Amino acid sequence: MLRIAVQKSGRLYEDSVQLLKECGIDLRNVKDRLRTVSENFPLEVFFLRDDDIPEYVEDGVADIGIVGQNVLLEKGRKVITVESLGFGKCRLSIAVPKTFDYTGIKDLEGKRIATSYPALVKSYLSDNQVNASIHEISGSVEIAPGIGLSDAVADLVSSGGTLFMNGLKEVDIILESQAVMVAKPGLTPAQQSILDKLLFRIRAVKKAKKTKYVLLNAPNDQLEKIIAILPGMRSPTVLPLAQSGWSSVHSVLSEDEFWDRIERLKDAGAEGILVVPIEKMII
Ligand code: PRT
Ligand code: ZN
């Protein structure tokens, strides 16, 4: 049995539970529970506050956990990052009032900065040889300058809407963050083997999300040209259509090259292009 710590409620909860479900791990009655055991995979799930997860994993109360890199690096616990998960993306940024004529980090010399991430901010300031006082507050950091508590803030940003609504502008990025899976050092061979199984599934789910299955009809005299545009896992599948002189071509395309290739396929004479999501991809 492997014990995993995930956020009890908050921004990482839904995606964490969803990821486990997409890995085929049955989790029943997760709402309002502190722990649950999967019925079809040797995994026990603990639901905790995100701030506590690095410590619980380091101490071995849980064997693995899902947590934001921002929390992980702030806490400085000795755990191993085993996989980036691609959700919970945000950045820890410095923001100042719109009226602050900011030219660079040196402008924060002697200033007061409000943040919930004192360790990360402190090390960023010292890397840049800036002396400033840090005011640690645990929530609603963005209101600190408005009420005269600080001159600047260092807070998590995703869309930037919260900063904007509070008359602040983002001026420096301290850290780009996303949710990661962490593990305690020294897993037993049995635990490591469950983790390997889980990571295998997570990677298949992640890969599939970035990839689309494409089906199209191609005139046979254009087949060579069309096949050259499609990368495929090995090479595309080509099946004859009932209508003579035409074939059906199946392949996979990654998200980044998707639109470019679709344009080229159309130009090369492809018709009836269907694009289908892939649930899992094992290569
Ligand atoms: O109760 P618990 O302690 O578990 O949760 P929490 O309240 O401490 O954390 P929670 O649920 O708010 O966030 C959990 C994790 O989600 C964070 O540690 C980040 O890794 C990640 N994450 C991703 C974010 C954001 N995006 C985010 N935008 N965490 C917080 N925010 C906040 C930010 O602090 C600011 O108040 O959202 C606001 C800004 O959003 P925008 O879109 O207006 O810029
Ligand atoms: Zn928290």
Tab-separated table of C-alpha atoms and ligand atoms in Angstrom:
chain	number	residue	atom	x	y	z
A	1	MET	CA	0.000	0.000	0.000
A	2	LEU	CA	1.230	3.469	-0.910
A	3	ARG	CA	-0.088	6.496	0.972
A	4	ILE	CA	-0.616	9.709	-0.977
A	5	ALA	CA	-1.347	13.166	0.472
A	6	VAL	CA	-3.509	15.477	-1.614
A	7	GLN	CA	-5.095	18.835	-0.853
A	8	LYS	CA	-8.354	18.494	1.076
A	9	SER	CA	-10.053	21.410	-0.637
A	10	GLY	CA	-8.812	24.288	-2.721
A	11	ARG	CA	-7.293	24.877	-6.094
A	12	LEU	CA	-5.407	21.587	-6.390
A	13	TYR	CA	-8.129	19.301	-5.048
A	14	GLU	CA	-10.219	18.768	-8.202
A	15	ASP	CA	-7.282	18.251	-10.546
A	16	SER	CA	-5.504	15.908	-8.125
A	17	VAL	CA	-8.530	13.662	-7.679
A	18	GLN	CA	-9.323	13.861	-11.405
A	19	LEU	CA	-5.774	12.770	-12.269
A	20	LEU	CA	-6.029	9.715	-10.010
A	21	LYS	CA	-9.392	8.848	-11.560
A	22	GLU	CA	-7.991	9.190	-15.064
A	23	CYS	CA	-5.295	6.755	-13.962
A	24	GLY	CA	-8.082	4.258	-13.392
A	25	ILE	CA	-7.880	4.491	-9.604
A	26	ASP	CA	-11.312	4.135	-8.009
A	27	LEU	CA	-11.876	6.653	-5.240
A	28	ARG	CA	-15.321	6.537	-3.770
A	29	ASN	CA	-16.869	9.043	-1.364
A	30	VAL	CA	-13.893	11.378	-1.432
A	31	LYS	CA	-15.952	14.430	-0.529
A	32	ASP	CA	-15.814	15.348	3.156
A	33	ARG	CA	-13.474	12.540	4.073
A	34	LEU	CA	-10.023	12.704	5.566
A	35	ARG	CA	-8.832	9.451	4.049
A	36	THR	CA	-9.966	6.822	1.645
A	37	VAL	CA	-8.573	3.595	0.264
A	38	SER	CA	-8.863	2.726	-3.405
A	39	GLU	CA	-10.668	-0.506	-4.141
A	40	ASN	CA	-8.718	-1.347	-7.286
A	41	PHE	CA	-5.209	0.037	-6.686
A	42	PRO	CA	-2.980	-0.220	-3.581
A	43	LEU	CA	-3.336	3.458	-2.741
A	44	GLU	CA	-4.548	5.172	0.418
A	45	VAL	CA	-5.377	8.859	0.028
A	46	PHE	CA	-5.000	11.404	2.849
A	47	PHE	CA	-6.709	14.763	2.409
A	48	LEU	CA	-4.699	17.567	4.024
A	49	ARG	CA	-3.983	21.286	3.883
A	50	ASP	CA	-1.472	21.918	1.118
A	51	ASP	CA	0.961	23.657	3.505
A	52	ASP	CA	1.286	20.467	5.560
A	53	ILE	CA	1.921	18.083	2.668
A	54	PRO	CA	5.730	18.546	2.315
A	55	GLU	CA	6.193	17.915	6.041
A	56	TYR	CA	3.939	14.855	6.103
A	57	VAL	CA	5.819	13.363	3.164
A	58	GLU	CA	9.237	14.156	4.628
A	59	ASP	CA	8.223	12.583	7.928
A	60	GLY	CA	6.841	9.516	6.172
A	61	VAL	CA	3.260	9.971	7.397
A	62	ALA	CA	2.464	9.850	3.677
A	63	ASP	CA	4.784	8.233	1.115
A	64	ILE	CA	3.995	10.589	-1.745
A	65	GLY	CA	2.054	13.809	-2.188
A	66	ILE	CA	0.726	16.318	-4.681
A	67	VAL	CA	1.627	19.916	-3.923
A	68	GLY	CA	2.464	23.220	-5.636
A	69	GLN	CA	6.163	23.921	-6.197
A	70	ASN	CA	5.605	27.283	-4.498
A	71	VAL	CA	4.652	25.549	-1.234
A	72	LEU	CA	7.305	22.876	-1.644
A	73	LEU	CA	10.169	25.353	-2.125
A	74	GLU	CA	8.898	27.685	0.584
A	75	LYS	CA	8.843	24.867	3.124
A	76	GLY	CA	12.273	23.537	2.110
A	77	ARG	CA	11.496	19.980	3.162
A	78	LYS	CA	13.651	17.073	2.041
A	79	VAL	CA	11.414	15.282	-0.410
A	80	ILE	CA	12.026	14.143	-3.978
A	81	THR	CA	10.090	15.648	-6.884
A	82	VAL	CA	9.164	12.714	-9.101
A	83	GLU	CA	6.849	14.279	-11.707
A	84	SER	CA	5.501	17.640	-12.827
A	85	LEU	CA	1.754	17.377	-13.232
A	86	GLY	CA	0.925	20.292	-15.526
A	87	PHE	CA	-1.915	21.783	-13.455
A	88	GLY	CA	-2.063	24.427	-10.697
A	89	LYS	CA	0.107	26.674	-12.818
A	90	CYS	CA	0.852	30.084	-11.358
A	91	ARG	CA	3.773	32.362	-10.588
A	92	LEU	CA	5.043	33.967	-7.432
A	93	SER	CA	5.478	37.582	-8.443
A	94	ILE	CA	6.360	40.924	-6.998
A	95	ALA	CA	3.671	43.555	-7.513
A	96	VAL	CA	3.627	47.221	-6.655
A	97	PRO	CA	0.946	49.943	-6.744
A	98	LYS	CA	0.272	51.158	-10.294
A	99	THR	CA	1.620	54.572	-9.376
A	100	PHE	CA	4.991	53.140	-8.247
A	101	ASP	CA	7.540	54.039	-10.920
A	102	TYR	CA	9.285	50.661	-10.865
A	103	THR	CA	12.506	50.261	-12.863
A	104	GLY	CA	13.951	47.112	-11.272
A	105	ILE	CA	14.307	45.029	-8.131
A	106	LYS	CA	16.768	47.577	-6.638
A	107	ASP	CA	13.791	49.950	-6.254
A	108	LEU	CA	12.647	47.734	-3.374
A	109	GLU	CA	15.691	48.663	-1.261
A	110	GLY	CA	14.472	49.670	2.200
A	111	LYS	CA	10.835	48.960	1.302
A	112	ARG	CA	8.243	46.770	3.052
A	113	ILE	CA	7.013	43.694	1.184
A	114	ALA	CA	3.940	41.724	2.282
A	115	THR	CA	3.885	38.024	1.403
A	116	SER	CA	2.857	34.531	2.453
A	117	TYR	CA	6.164	33.248	1.053
A	118	PRO	CA	8.839	34.802	3.311
A	119	ALA	CA	11.557	32.235	2.619
A	120	LEU	CA	11.294	32.458	-1.170
A	121	VAL	CA	11.113	36.254	-1.120
A	122	LYS	CA	14.031	36.520	1.267
A	123	SER	CA	16.251	34.373	-0.895
A	124	TYR	CA	15.215	36.254	-4.057
A	125	LEU	CA	16.061	39.575	-2.418
A	126	SER	CA	19.382	38.340	-1.134
A	127	ASP	CA	20.277	36.881	-4.566
A	128	ASN	CA	19.708	40.389	-5.899
A	129	GLN	CA	21.493	42.093	-2.986
A	130	VAL	CA	18.412	44.047	-1.976
A	131	ASN	CA	17.606	44.830	1.671
A	132	ALA	CA	13.898	45.075	2.347
A	133	SER	CA	11.670	44.138	5.249
A	134	ILE	CA	9.336	41.227	4.798
A	135	HIS	CA	5.903	41.221	6.430
A	136	GLU	CA	4.505	37.734	6.544
A	137	ILE	CA	0.737	37.591	6.234
A	138	SER	CA	-1.251	34.474	5.585
A	139	GLY	CA	-3.998	35.706	3.282
A	140	SER	CA	-5.366	38.676	1.293
A	141	VAL	CA	-1.830	39.839	0.636
A	142	GLU	CA	-3.014	42.000	-2.245
A	143	ILE	CA	-4.738	44.480	0.058
A	144	ALA	CA	-1.583	45.240	2.084
A	145	PRO	CA	-0.348	48.266	0.073
A	146	GLY	CA	-3.861	49.770	-0.034
A	147	ILE	CA	-4.146	49.775	3.757
A	148	GLY	CA	-0.643	51.115	4.266
A	149	LEU	CA	0.856	47.862	5.523
A	150	SER	CA	3.484	47.542	2.801
A	151	ASP	CA	4.972	49.175	-0.290
A	152	ALA	CA	4.886	46.027	-2.397
A	153	VAL	CA	3.625	42.440	-2.301
A	154	ALA	CA	4.936	39.071	-3.416
A	155	ASP	CA	1.959	36.842	-4.180
A	156	LEU	CA	0.735	34.090	-6.433
A	157	VAL	CA	-0.680	35.243	-9.742
A	158	SER	CA	-2.457	33.318	-12.463
A	159	SER	CA	-4.665	35.607	-14.569
A	160	GLY	CA	-3.499	38.812	-12.876
A	161	GLY	CA	-7.107	39.857	-12.212
A	162	THR	CA	-6.699	40.045	-8.438
A	163	LEU	CA	-3.688	42.352	-8.689
A	164	PHE	CA	-5.472	44.541	-11.216
A	165	MET	CA	-8.571	44.862	-9.044
A	166	ASN	CA	-6.395	46.002	-6.166
A	167	GLY	CA	-4.564	48.666	-8.151
A	168	LEU	CA	-1.333	46.678	-8.355
A	169	LYS	CA	0.949	45.787	-11.260
A	170	GLU	CA	3.144	42.710	-11.593
A	171	VAL	CA	6.786	43.755	-11.983
A	172	ASP	CA	9.013	40.734	-11.318
A	173	ILE	CA	8.597	36.956	-11.337
A	174	ILE	CA	10.275	35.106	-8.466
A	175	LEU	CA	9.120	31.617	-9.378
A	176	GLU	CA	7.044	29.806	-12.026
A	177	SER	CA	5.083	27.057	-10.313
A	178	GLN	CA	2.872	24.065	-11.008
A	179	ALA	CA	1.656	21.047	-9.068
A	180	VAL	CA	4.215	18.281	-8.675
A	181	MET	CA	4.266	14.796	-7.242
A	182	VAL	CA	6.765	14.373	-4.431
A	183	ALA	CA	8.002	11.269	-2.652
A	184	LYS	CA	9.719	10.655	0.670
A	185	PRO	CA	13.338	9.586	0.370
A	186	GLY	CA	13.923	5.867	0.882
A	187	LEU	CA	10.732	4.248	-0.360
A	188	THR	CA	10.789	0.478	0.134
A	189	PRO	CA	11.071	-1.614	-3.050
A	190	ALA	CA	7.376	-2.515	-2.715
A	191	GLN	CA	6.364	1.153	-2.404
A	192	GLN	CA	8.653	2.129	-5.259
A	193	SER	CA	7.047	-0.456	-7.482
A	194	ILE	CA	3.537	0.927	-6.760
A	195	LEU	CA	4.844	4.446	-7.422
A	196	ASP	CA	6.351	3.280	-10.727
A	197	LYS	CA	2.971	1.845	-11.753
A	198	LEU	CA	1.255	5.091	-10.826
A	199	LEU	CA	3.829	7.204	-12.692
A	200	PHE	CA	3.475	4.998	-15.758
A	201	ARG	CA	-0.253	5.736	-15.780
A	202	ILE	CA	0.200	9.451	-15.055
A	203	ARG	CA	2.625	9.784	-17.966
A	204	ALA	CA	0.185	7.996	-20.285
A	205	VAL	CA	-2.607	10.373	-19.240
A	206	LYS	CA	-0.360	13.455	-19.612
A	207	LYS	CA	0.876	12.371	-23.013
A	208	ALA	CA	-2.647	11.684	-24.236
A	209	LYS	CA	-3.784	15.153	-23.181
A	210	LYS	CA	-1.162	16.675	-25.422
A	211	THR	CA	-2.082	14.509	-28.387
A	212	LYS	CA	-4.996	14.143	-30.795
A	213	TYR	CA	-6.059	11.240	-32.962
A	214	VAL	CA	-6.628	12.353	-36.540
A	215	LEU	CA	-8.635	10.499	-39.224
A	216	LEU	CA	-8.890	11.796	-42.768
A	217	ASN	CA	-9.753	10.751	-46.289
A	218	ALA	CA	-7.096	11.096	-48.948
A	219	PRO	CA	-7.074	10.561	-52.702
A	220	ASN	CA	-4.579	7.751	-53.383
A	221	ASP	CA	-2.508	9.898	-55.737
A	222	GLN	CA	-1.871	12.310	-52.828
A	223	LEU	CA	-1.192	9.626	-50.211
A	224	GLU	CA	2.562	9.928	-50.207
A	225	LYS	CA	2.435	13.683	-49.747
A	226	ILE	CA	-0.135	13.390	-46.935
A	227	ILE	CA	1.753	10.641	-45.120
A	228	ALA	CA	4.875	12.810	-45.181
A	229	ILE	CA	2.996	15.503	-43.235
A	230	LEU	CA	1.812	13.069	-40.541
A	231	PRO	CA	4.338	11.938	-37.939
A	232	GLY	CA	2.363	9.084	-36.294
A	233	MET	CA	3.694	6.859	-33.535
A	234	ARG	CA	5.492	4.738	-36.116
A	235	SER	CA	3.813	5.539	-39.392
A	236	PRO	CA	0.166	6.320	-40.132
A	237	THR	CA	-2.415	3.576	-40.655
A	238	VAL	CA	-3.801	3.572	-44.212
A	239	LEU	CA	-7.039	1.708	-45.024
A	240	PRO	CA	-8.813	1.582	-48.388
A	241	LEU	CA	-12.184	3.342	-48.571
A	242	ALA	CA	-15.198	1.706	-50.227
A	243	GLN	CA	-14.925	4.347	-52.917
A	244	SER	CA	-12.046	3.350	-55.160
A	245	GLY	CA	-9.105	5.695	-55.484
A	246	TRP	CA	-9.486	6.900	-51.870
A	247	SER	CA	-7.975	5.856	-48.537
A	248	SER	CA	-8.631	6.564	-44.897
A	249	VAL	CA	-5.525	7.686	-43.021
A	250	HIS	CA	-5.236	7.525	-39.205
A	251	SER	CA	-2.503	9.102	-37.154
A	252	VAL	CA	-1.699	11.064	-33.981
A	253	LEU	CA	-0.650	14.699	-33.763
A	254	SER	CA	0.726	16.627	-30.833
A	255	GLU	CA	-1.013	19.794	-29.715
A	256	ASP	CA	1.845	22.162	-30.579
A	257	GLU	CA	2.084	21.104	-34.209
A	258	PHE	CA	-1.607	20.470	-34.642
A	259	TRP	CA	-2.952	23.514	-36.510
A	260	ASP	CA	0.065	23.847	-38.737
A	261	ARG	CA	-0.194	20.248	-39.904
A	262	ILE	CA	-3.972	20.377	-40.375
A	263	GLU	CA	-3.535	23.350	-42.740
A	264	ARG	CA	-0.901	21.476	-44.711
A	265	LEU	CA	-3.052	18.342	-44.854
A	266	LYS	CA	-5.956	20.315	-46.305
A	267	ASP	CA	-3.669	21.932	-48.853
A	268	ALA	CA	-2.396	18.472	-49.824
A	269	GLY	CA	-5.955	17.319	-50.626
A	270	ALA	CA	-7.089	15.689	-47.369
A	271	GLU	CA	-10.860	15.702	-46.831
A	272	GLY	CA	-13.253	14.832	-44.012
A	273	ILE	CA	-10.653	15.428	-41.321
A	274	LEU	CA	-11.809	14.194	-37.909
A	275	VAL	CA	-9.927	15.064	-34.732
A	276	VAL	CA	-10.592	12.901	-31.678
A	277	PRO	CA	-9.279	13.196	-28.106
A	278	ILE	CA	-7.100	10.359	-26.827
A	279	GLU	CA	-7.746	9.032	-23.328
A	280	LYS	CA	-4.458	7.225	-22.633
A	281	MET	CA	-1.309	6.913	-24.652
A	282	ILE	CA	1.187	4.151	-23.958
A	283	ILE	CA	4.377	4.195	-25.967
B	1	PRT	O1	-6.554	25.235	2.578
B	1	PRT	P1	-5.210	25.080	1.984
B	1	PRT	O2	-4.094	25.612	2.845
B	1	PRT	O3	-4.981	23.669	1.538
B	1	PRT	O4	-5.238	25.915	0.622
B	1	PRT	P2	-4.690	27.365	0.303
B	1	PRT	O5	-5.796	28.326	0.508
B	1	PRT	O6	-3.394	27.624	0.978
B	1	PRT	O7	-4.304	27.228	-1.228
B	1	PRT	P3	-5.192	27.354	-2.554
B	1	PRT	O8	-6.184	26.252	-2.622
B	1	PRT	O9	-5.659	28.742	-2.761
B	1	PRT	O10	-4.024	27.083	-3.637
B	1	PRT	C1	-3.352	25.878	-3.671
B	1	PRT	C2	-2.244	25.959	-4.713
B	1	PRT	O11	-2.800	26.259	-5.993
B	1	PRT	C3	-1.219	27.063	-4.511
B	1	PRT	O12	-0.250	26.750	-3.534
B	1	PRT	C4	-0.616	27.154	-5.908
B	1	PRT	O13	0.353	26.151	-6.078
B	1	PRT	C5	-1.808	26.845	-6.820
B	1	PRT	N1	-2.359	28.056	-7.485
B	1	PRT	C6	-2.501	28.201	-8.831
B	1	PRT	C7	-2.823	29.183	-6.915
B	1	PRT	C8	-3.239	30.029	-7.941
B	1	PRT	N2	-3.034	29.387	-9.113
B	1	PRT	C9	-3.793	31.324	-7.614
B	1	PRT	N3	-4.138	32.076	-8.519
B	1	PRT	N4	-2.952	29.560	-5.619
B	1	PRT	C10	-3.480	30.744	-5.316
B	1	PRT	N5	-3.904	31.644	-6.258
B	1	PRT	C11	-4.519	32.907	-5.728
B	1	PRT	C12	-3.514	34.018	-5.480
B	1	PRT	O14	-2.960	33.897	-4.196
B	1	PRT	C13	-4.358	35.271	-5.611
B	1	PRT	O15	-5.075	35.539	-4.422
B	1	PRT	O16	-5.449	33.442	-6.648
B	1	PRT	C14	-5.350	34.863	-6.658
B	1	PRT	C15	-4.800	35.350	-7.965
B	1	PRT	O17	-5.435	34.802	-9.036
B	1	PRT	P4	-5.561	35.670	-10.364
B	1	PRT	O18	-6.104	34.713	-11.381
B	1	PRT	O19	-6.497	36.795	-10.055
B	1	PRT	O20	-4.186	36.172	-10.742
B	2	ZN	ZN	-2.434	26.518	2.173
